GROMACS .gro file of C-alpha atoms in nm:
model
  382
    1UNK     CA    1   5.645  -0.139   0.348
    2UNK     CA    2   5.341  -0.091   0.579
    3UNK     CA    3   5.454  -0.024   0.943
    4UNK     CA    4   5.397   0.120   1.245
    5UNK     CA    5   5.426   0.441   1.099
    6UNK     CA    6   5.047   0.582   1.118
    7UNK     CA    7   4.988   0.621   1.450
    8UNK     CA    8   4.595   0.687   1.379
    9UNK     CA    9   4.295   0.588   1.602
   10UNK     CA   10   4.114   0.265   1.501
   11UNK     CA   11   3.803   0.332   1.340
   12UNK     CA   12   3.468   0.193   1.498
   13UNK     CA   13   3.395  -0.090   1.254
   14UNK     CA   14   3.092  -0.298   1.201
   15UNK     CA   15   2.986  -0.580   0.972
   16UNK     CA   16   2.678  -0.705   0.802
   17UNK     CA   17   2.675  -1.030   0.723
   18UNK     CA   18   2.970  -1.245   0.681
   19UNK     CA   19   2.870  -1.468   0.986
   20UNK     CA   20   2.951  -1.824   1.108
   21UNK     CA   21   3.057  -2.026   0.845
   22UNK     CA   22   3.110  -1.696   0.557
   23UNK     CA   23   3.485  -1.728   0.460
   24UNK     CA   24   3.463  -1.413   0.286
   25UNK     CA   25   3.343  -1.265   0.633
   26UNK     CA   26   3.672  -1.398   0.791
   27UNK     CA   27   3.895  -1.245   0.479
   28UNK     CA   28   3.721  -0.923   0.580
   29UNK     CA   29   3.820  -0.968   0.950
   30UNK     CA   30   4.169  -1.041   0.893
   31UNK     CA   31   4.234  -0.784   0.689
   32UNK     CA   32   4.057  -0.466   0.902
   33UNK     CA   33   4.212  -0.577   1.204
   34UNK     CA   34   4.582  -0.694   1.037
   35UNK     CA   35   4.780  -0.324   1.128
   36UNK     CA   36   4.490  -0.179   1.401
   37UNK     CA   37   4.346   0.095   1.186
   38UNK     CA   38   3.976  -0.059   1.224
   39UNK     CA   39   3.833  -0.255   1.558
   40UNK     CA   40   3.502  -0.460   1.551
   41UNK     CA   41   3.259  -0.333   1.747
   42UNK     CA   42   2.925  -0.390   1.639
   43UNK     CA   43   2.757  -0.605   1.391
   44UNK     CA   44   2.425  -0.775   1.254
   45UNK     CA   45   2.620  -1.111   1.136
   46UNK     CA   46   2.361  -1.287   1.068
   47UNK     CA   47   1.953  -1.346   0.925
   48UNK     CA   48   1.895  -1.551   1.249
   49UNK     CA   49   1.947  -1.298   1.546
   50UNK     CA   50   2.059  -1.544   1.830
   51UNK     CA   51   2.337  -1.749   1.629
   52UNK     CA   52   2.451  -1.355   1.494
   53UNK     CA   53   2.472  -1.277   1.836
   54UNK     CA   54   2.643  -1.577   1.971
   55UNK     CA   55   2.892  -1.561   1.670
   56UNK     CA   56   2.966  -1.183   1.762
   57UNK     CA   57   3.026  -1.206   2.108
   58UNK     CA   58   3.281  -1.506   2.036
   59UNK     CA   59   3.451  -1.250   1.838
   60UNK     CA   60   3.457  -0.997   2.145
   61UNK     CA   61   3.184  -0.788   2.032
   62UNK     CA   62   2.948  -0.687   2.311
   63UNK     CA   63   2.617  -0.898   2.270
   64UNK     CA   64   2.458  -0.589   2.299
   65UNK     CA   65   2.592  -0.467   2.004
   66UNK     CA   66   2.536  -0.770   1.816
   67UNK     CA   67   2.200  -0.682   1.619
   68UNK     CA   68   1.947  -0.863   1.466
   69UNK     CA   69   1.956  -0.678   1.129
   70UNK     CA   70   2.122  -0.424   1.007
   71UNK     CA   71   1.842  -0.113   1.014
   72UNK     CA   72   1.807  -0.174   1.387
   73UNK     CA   73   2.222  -0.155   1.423
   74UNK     CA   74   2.217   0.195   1.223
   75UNK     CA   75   1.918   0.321   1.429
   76UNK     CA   76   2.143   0.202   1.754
   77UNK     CA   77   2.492   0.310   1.699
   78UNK     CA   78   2.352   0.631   1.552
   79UNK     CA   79   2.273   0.761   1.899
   80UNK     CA   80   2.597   0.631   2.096
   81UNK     CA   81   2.854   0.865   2.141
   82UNK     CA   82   3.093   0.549   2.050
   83UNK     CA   83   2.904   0.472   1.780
   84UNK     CA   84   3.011   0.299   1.450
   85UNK     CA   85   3.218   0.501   1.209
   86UNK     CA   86   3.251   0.230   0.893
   87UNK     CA   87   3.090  -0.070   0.810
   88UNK     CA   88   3.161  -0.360   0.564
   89UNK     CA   89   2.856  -0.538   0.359
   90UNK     CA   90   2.927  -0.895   0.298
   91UNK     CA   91   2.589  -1.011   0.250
   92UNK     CA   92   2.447  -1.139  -0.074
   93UNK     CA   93   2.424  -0.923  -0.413
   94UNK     CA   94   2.037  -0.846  -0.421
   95UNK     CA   95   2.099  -0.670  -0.034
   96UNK     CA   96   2.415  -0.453  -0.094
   97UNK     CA   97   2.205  -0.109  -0.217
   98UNK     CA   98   1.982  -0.102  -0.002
   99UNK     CA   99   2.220  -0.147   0.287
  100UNK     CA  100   2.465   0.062   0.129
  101UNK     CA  101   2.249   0.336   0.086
  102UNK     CA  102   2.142   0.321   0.413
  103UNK     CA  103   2.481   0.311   0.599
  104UNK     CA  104   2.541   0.650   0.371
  105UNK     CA  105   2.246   0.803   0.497
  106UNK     CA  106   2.387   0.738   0.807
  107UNK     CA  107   2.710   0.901   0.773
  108UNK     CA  108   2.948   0.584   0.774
  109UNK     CA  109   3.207   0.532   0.581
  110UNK     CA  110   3.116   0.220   0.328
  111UNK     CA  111   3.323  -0.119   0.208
  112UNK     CA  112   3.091  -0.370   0.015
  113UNK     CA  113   3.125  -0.697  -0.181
  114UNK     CA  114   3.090  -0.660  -0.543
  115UNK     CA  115   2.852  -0.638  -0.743
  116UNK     CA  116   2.793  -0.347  -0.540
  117UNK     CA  117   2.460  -0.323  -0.702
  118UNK     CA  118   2.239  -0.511  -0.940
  119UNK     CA  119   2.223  -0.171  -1.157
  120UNK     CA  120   2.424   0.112  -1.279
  121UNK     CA  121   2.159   0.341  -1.179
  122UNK     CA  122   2.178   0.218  -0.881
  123UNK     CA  123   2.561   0.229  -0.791
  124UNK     CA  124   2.524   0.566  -0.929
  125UNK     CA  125   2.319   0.686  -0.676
  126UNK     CA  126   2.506   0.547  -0.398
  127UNK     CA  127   2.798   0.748  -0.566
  128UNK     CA  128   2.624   1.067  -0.558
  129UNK     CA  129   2.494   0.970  -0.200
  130UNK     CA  130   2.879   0.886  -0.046
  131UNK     CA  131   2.979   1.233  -0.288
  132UNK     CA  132   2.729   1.430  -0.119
  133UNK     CA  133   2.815   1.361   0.243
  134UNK     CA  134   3.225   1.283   0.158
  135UNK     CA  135   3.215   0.951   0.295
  136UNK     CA  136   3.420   0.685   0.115
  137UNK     CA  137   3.278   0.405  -0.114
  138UNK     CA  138   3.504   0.125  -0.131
  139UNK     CA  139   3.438  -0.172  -0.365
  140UNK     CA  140   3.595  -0.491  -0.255
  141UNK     CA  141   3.845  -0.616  -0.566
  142UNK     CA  142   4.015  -0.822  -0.335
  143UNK     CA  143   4.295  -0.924  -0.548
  144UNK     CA  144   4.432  -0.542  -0.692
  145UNK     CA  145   4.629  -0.547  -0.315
  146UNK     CA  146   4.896  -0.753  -0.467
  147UNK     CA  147   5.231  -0.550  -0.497
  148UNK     CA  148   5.300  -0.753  -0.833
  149UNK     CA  149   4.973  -0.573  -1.008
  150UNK     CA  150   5.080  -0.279  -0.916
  151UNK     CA  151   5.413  -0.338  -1.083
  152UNK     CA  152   5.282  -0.418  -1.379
  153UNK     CA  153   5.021  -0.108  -1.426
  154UNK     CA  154   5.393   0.072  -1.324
  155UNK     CA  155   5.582  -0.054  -1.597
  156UNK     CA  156   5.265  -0.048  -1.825
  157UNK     CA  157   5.246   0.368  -1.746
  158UNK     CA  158   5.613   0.405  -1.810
  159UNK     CA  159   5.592   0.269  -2.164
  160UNK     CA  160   5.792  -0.063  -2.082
  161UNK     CA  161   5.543  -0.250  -2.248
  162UNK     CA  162   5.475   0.017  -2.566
  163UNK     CA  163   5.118   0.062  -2.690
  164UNK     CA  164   4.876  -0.219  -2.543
  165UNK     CA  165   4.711  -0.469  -2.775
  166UNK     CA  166   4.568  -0.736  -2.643
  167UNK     CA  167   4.434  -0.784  -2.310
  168UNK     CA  168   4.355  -1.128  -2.198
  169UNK     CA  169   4.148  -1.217  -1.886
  170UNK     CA  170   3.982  -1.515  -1.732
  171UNK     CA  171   3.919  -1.639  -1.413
  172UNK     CA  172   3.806  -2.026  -1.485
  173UNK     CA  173   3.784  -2.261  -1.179
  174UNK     CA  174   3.600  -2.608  -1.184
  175UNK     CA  175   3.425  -2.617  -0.869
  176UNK     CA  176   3.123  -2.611  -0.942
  177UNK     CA  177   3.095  -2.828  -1.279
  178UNK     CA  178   2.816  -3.008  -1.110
  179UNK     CA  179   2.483  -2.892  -0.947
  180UNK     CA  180   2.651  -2.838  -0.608
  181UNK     CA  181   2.396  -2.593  -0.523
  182UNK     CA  182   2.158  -2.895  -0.397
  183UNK     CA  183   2.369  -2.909  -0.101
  184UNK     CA  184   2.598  -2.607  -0.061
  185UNK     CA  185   2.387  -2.264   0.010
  186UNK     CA  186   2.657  -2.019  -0.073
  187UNK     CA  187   2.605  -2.171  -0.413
  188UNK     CA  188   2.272  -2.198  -0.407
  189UNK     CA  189   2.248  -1.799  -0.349
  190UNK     CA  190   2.513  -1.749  -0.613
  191UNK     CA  191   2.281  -1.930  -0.897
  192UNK     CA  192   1.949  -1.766  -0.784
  193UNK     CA  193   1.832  -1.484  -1.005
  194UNK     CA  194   1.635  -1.312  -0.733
  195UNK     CA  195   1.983  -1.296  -0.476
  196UNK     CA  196   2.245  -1.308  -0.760
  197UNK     CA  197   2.111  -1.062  -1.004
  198UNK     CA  198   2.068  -1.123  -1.390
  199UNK     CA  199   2.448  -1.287  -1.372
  200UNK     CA  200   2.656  -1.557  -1.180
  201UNK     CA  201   3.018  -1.659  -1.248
  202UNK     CA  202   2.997  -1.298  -1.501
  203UNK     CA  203   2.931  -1.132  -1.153
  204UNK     CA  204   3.091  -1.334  -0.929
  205UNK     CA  205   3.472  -1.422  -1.076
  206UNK     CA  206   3.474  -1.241  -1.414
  207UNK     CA  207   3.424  -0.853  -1.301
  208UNK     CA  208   3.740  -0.926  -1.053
  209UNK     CA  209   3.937  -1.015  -1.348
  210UNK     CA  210   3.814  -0.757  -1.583
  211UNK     CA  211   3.876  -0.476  -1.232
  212UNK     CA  212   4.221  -0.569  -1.264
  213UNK     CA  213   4.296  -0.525  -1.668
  214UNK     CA  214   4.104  -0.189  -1.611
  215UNK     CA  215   4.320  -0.139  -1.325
  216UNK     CA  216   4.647  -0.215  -1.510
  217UNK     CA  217   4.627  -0.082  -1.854
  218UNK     CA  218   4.354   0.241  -1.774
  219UNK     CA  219   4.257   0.141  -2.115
  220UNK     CA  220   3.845   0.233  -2.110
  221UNK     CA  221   3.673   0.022  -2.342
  222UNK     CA  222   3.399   0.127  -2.630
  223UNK     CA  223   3.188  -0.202  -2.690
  224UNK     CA  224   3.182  -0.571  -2.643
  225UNK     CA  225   3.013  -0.929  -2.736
  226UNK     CA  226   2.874  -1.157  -2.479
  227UNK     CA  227   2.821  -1.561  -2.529
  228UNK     CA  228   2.718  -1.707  -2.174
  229UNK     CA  229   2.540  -2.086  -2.105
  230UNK     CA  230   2.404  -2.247  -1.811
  231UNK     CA  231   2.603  -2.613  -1.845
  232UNK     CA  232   2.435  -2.742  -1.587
  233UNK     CA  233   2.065  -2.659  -1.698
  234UNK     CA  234   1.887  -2.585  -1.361
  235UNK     CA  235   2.113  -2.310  -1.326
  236UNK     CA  236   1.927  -2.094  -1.633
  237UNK     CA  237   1.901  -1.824  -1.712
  238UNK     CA  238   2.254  -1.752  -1.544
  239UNK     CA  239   2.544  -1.906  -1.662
  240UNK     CA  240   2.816  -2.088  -1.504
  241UNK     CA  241   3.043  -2.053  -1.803
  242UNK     CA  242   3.092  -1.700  -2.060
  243UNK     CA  243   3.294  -1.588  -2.325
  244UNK     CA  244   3.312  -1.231  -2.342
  245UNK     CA  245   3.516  -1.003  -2.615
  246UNK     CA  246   3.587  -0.670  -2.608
  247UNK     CA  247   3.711  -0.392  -2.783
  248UNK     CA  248   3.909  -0.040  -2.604
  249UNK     CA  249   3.887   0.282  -2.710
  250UNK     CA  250   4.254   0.284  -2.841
  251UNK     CA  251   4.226   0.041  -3.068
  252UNK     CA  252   4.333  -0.235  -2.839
  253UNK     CA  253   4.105  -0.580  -2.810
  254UNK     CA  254   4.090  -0.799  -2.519
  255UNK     CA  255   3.879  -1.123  -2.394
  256UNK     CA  256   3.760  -1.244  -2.105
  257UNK     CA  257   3.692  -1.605  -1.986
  258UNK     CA  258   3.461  -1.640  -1.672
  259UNK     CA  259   3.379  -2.042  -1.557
  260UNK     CA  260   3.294  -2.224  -1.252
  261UNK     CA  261   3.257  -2.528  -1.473
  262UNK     CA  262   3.668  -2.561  -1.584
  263UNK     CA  263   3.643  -2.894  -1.441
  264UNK     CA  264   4.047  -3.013  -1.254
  265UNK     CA  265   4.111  -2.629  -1.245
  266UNK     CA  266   4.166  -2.468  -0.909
  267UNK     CA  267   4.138  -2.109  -0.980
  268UNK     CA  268   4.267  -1.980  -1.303
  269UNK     CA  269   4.253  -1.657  -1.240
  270UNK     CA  270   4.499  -1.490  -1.505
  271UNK     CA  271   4.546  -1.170  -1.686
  272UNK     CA  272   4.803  -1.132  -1.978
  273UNK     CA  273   4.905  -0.718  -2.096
  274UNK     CA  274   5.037  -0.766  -2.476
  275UNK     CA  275   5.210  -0.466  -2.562
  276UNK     CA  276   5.374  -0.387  -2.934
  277UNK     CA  277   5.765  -0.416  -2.800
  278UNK     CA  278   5.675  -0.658  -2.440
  279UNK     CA  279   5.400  -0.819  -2.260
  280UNK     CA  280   5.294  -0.924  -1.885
  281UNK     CA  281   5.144  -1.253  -1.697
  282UNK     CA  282   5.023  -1.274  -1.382
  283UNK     CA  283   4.858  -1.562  -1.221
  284UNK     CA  284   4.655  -1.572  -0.880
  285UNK     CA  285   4.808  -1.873  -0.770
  286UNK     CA  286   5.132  -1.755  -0.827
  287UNK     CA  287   5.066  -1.441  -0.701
  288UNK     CA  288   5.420  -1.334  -0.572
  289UNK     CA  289   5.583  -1.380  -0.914
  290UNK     CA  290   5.540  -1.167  -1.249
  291UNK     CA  291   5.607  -1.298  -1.603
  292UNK     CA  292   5.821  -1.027  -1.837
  293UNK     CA  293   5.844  -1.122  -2.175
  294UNK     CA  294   6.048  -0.862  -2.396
  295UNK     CA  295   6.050  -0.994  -2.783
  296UNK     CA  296   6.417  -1.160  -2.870
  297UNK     CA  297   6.513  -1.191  -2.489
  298UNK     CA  298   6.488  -1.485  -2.226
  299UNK     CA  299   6.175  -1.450  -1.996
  300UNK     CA  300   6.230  -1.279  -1.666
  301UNK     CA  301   6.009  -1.387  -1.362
  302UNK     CA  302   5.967  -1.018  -1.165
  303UNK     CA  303   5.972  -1.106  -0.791
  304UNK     CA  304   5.762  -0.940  -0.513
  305UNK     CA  305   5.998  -0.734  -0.290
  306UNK     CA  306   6.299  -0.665  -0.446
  307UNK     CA  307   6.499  -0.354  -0.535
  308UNK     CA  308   6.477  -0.354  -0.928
  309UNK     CA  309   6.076  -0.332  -0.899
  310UNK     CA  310   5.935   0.043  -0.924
  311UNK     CA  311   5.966   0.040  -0.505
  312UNK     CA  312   5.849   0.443  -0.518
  313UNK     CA  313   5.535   0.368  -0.585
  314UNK     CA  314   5.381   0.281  -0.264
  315UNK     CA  315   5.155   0.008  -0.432
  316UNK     CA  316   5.438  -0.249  -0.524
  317UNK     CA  317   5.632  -0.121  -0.233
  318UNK     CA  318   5.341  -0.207  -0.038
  319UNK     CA  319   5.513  -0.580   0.114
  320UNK     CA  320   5.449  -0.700   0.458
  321UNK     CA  321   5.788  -1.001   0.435
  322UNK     CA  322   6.073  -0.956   0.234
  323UNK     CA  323   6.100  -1.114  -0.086
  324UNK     CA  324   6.126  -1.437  -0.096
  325UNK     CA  325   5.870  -1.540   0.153
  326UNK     CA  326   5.500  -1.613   0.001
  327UNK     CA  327   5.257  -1.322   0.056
  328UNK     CA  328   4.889  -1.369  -0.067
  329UNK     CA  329   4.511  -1.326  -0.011
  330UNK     CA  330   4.511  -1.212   0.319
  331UNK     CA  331   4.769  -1.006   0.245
  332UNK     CA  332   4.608  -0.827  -0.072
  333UNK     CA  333   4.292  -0.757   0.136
  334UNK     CA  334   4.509  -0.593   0.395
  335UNK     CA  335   4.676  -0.354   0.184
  336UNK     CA  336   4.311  -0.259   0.038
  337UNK     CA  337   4.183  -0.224   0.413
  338UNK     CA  338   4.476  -0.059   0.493
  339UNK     CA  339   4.427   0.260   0.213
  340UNK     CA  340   4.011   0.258   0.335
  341UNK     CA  341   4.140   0.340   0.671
  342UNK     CA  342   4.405   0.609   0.535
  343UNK     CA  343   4.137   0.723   0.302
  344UNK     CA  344   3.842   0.753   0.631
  345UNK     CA  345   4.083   0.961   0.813
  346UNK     CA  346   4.134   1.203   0.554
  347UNK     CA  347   4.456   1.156   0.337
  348UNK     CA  348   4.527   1.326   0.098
  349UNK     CA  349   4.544   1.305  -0.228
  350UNK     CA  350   4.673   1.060  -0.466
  351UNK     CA  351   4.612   0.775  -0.258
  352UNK     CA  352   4.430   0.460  -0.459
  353UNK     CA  353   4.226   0.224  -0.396
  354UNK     CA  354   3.915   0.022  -0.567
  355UNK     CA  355   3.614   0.269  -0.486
  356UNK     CA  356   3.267   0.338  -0.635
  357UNK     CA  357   3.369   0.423  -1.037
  358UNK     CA  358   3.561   0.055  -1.033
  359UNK     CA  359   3.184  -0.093  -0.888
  360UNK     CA  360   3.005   0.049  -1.163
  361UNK     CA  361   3.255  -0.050  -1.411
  362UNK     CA  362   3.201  -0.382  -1.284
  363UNK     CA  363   2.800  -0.360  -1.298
  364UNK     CA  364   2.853  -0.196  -1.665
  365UNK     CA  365   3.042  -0.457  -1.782
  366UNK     CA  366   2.731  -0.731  -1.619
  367UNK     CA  367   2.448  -0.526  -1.807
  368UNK     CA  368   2.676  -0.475  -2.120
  369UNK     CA  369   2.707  -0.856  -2.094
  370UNK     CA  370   2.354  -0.982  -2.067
  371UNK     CA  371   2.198  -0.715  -2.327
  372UNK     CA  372   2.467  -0.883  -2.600
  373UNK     CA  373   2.403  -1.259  -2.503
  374UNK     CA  374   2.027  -1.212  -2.503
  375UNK     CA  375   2.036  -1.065  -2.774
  376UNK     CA  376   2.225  -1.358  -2.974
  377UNK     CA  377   2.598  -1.219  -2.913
  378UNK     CA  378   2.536  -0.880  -3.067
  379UNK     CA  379   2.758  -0.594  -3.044
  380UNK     CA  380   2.663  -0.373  -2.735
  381UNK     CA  381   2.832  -0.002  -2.650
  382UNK     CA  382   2.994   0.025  -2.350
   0.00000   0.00000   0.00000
């Protein structure tokens, strides 16, 4: 259970983007600050420098450390004694390399929203960039904080599960099964080629989905097949619904479902591990529960925070209630904000957490994608 136990120094934090009115901005917020191991004290919220500045300084930032972009916050802090010492990027996709890169040249530590990039080459070369200087590179999977993941890539490593088969994914919601770009602008971004990249729900929900089975099973996989359609039309050439398959290295197959068009559904985010002897559910909206299904045997329903889960590794033993009482977003992001700040100050070894190899796994997986559906759904090498 995370406690009081590291008595380390907050680090100097800073944010770009994630302004009035982001919510992912606020998830960031409440989950650096949730056990004191980062404090906000600088930041260039927002494109329009006097509302940035007004939303900082509600915050408690100094207004003088509320900047009007981010180059002129790197060239500031670089020359305070106090200066910044991390900073999070939760801006828009087409902005994170460039800002990444620059933050790296400037010798801070680095969380960004994924896509981190629009290319591998580039999130290669912020890799060899945060390598180079040893700074961390963390990639924000939001969701692999959950103790219940991390119980299942446990029992999937200990051969509860035997050889993996099948790995089903999806993460299908139904919000936005009609053009509400016209009138909502974190949409509108989302479906503009230019700010999104060459994908949007692929990008946007399905690389958190396909994080986690990568996550789970380490399975690495060899090729896939990529269908993807633009239901409502003005949204071409990205698509708001895809159908990806995709086969491992081992032998093992897998598919993965990404839609913003599921109309009724709420989130549908889901991943199912079938093994040859068991297999594993897990459900975002259920995120406190997991689903063990041995062949022959009644189904067992694994709960967060209790003593039969594999509490030594620090992942599922990671809870911040005891069982019983519903842990969830926030909390995931916490635990993920909580191993940056462990991994800034220098711990050692063996410590996880999602980092630049999972964000170009997840821009892989976008380019694998759109060379197979423009090319008619063809096979494409991973």
């Amino acid at each position: 259970m995370f406690n009081e136990e590291h008595q380390l120094t907050p680090l100097r934090w800073a944010m770009v983007g994630g302004g009035r009115g982001s919510e992912i901005g606020h998830a960031h917020r409440a989950a650096a600050q949730r056990d004191g191991l980062f404090q906000l004290v600088a930041g260039a919220f927002d494109l329009d420098a006097e509302r940035g500045r007004d939303f900082g300084s509600r915050l408690g930032v100094d207004a003088q450390r509320c900047y009007p972009d981010y180059a002129s916050m790197l060239r500031a802090e670089a020359v305070r004694d106090d200066g910044i010492q991390a900073v999070s990027i939760a801006t828009p996709n087409s902005t994170h390399f460039a800002i990444g890169l620059a933050a790296l040249k400037a010798g801070l530590h680095v969380i960004c929203e994924k896509p981190v990039t629009f290319t591998v080459a580039e999130a290669q070369q912020l890799k060899a960039e945060a390598q180079s200087r040893g700074l961390v590179f963390g990639v924000m999977y939001g969701y692999s904080g959950y103790p219940m993941l991390h119980q299942a890539r446990a029992m999937v490593q200990s051969g509860e599960l035997g050889d993996i088969r099948l790995v089903n994914m999806q993460f299908a919601h139904g919000f936005h099964s009609q053009p509400v770009e016209q009138t909502s602008s974190g949409a509108k971004w989302r479906t503009s080629p230019a700010v999104s990249g060459p994908t949007y729900v692929l990008g946007d929900l399905g690389t958190h989905t396909f994080h986690l089975g990568q996550f789970i099973t380490g399975l690495k996989v060899e090729r896939l097949l990529c269908h993807r359609q633009s239901f409502v039309a003005t949204r071409a050439p990205l698509e708001d619904n895809a159908q990806v398959l995709l086969q491992y290295q081992s032998g093992a197959v897998g598919s993965l479902w990404a839609s913003a068009v599921n109309a009724g559904s709420m989130h549908q985010q889901k991943i199912r591990i079938v093994g040859e002897k068991a297999s594993l559910e897990w459900w975002d909206e259920y995120p406190n529960q997991l689903r063990h299904e041995v062949q022959n045997q009644p189904v067992r329903i694994l709960e967060r925070g209790m003593g039969y889960l594999a509490t030594d590794d620090p992942g599922v033993a990671c809870n911040r209630i005891g069982g019983g009482h519903a842990e969830g977003f926030f909390e995931s992001w916490a635990n993920l904000y909580h191993r940056y700040a462990l991994a800034m100050h220098g711990a050692a070894g063996g410590l996880w957490y999602p980092d630049i190899d999972d964000g170009i796994e997840g821009v892989r997986l976008l380019e694998c994608c759109v060379a197979s559906a423009d090319n008619d759904g063809a096979w494409v090498a991973f």
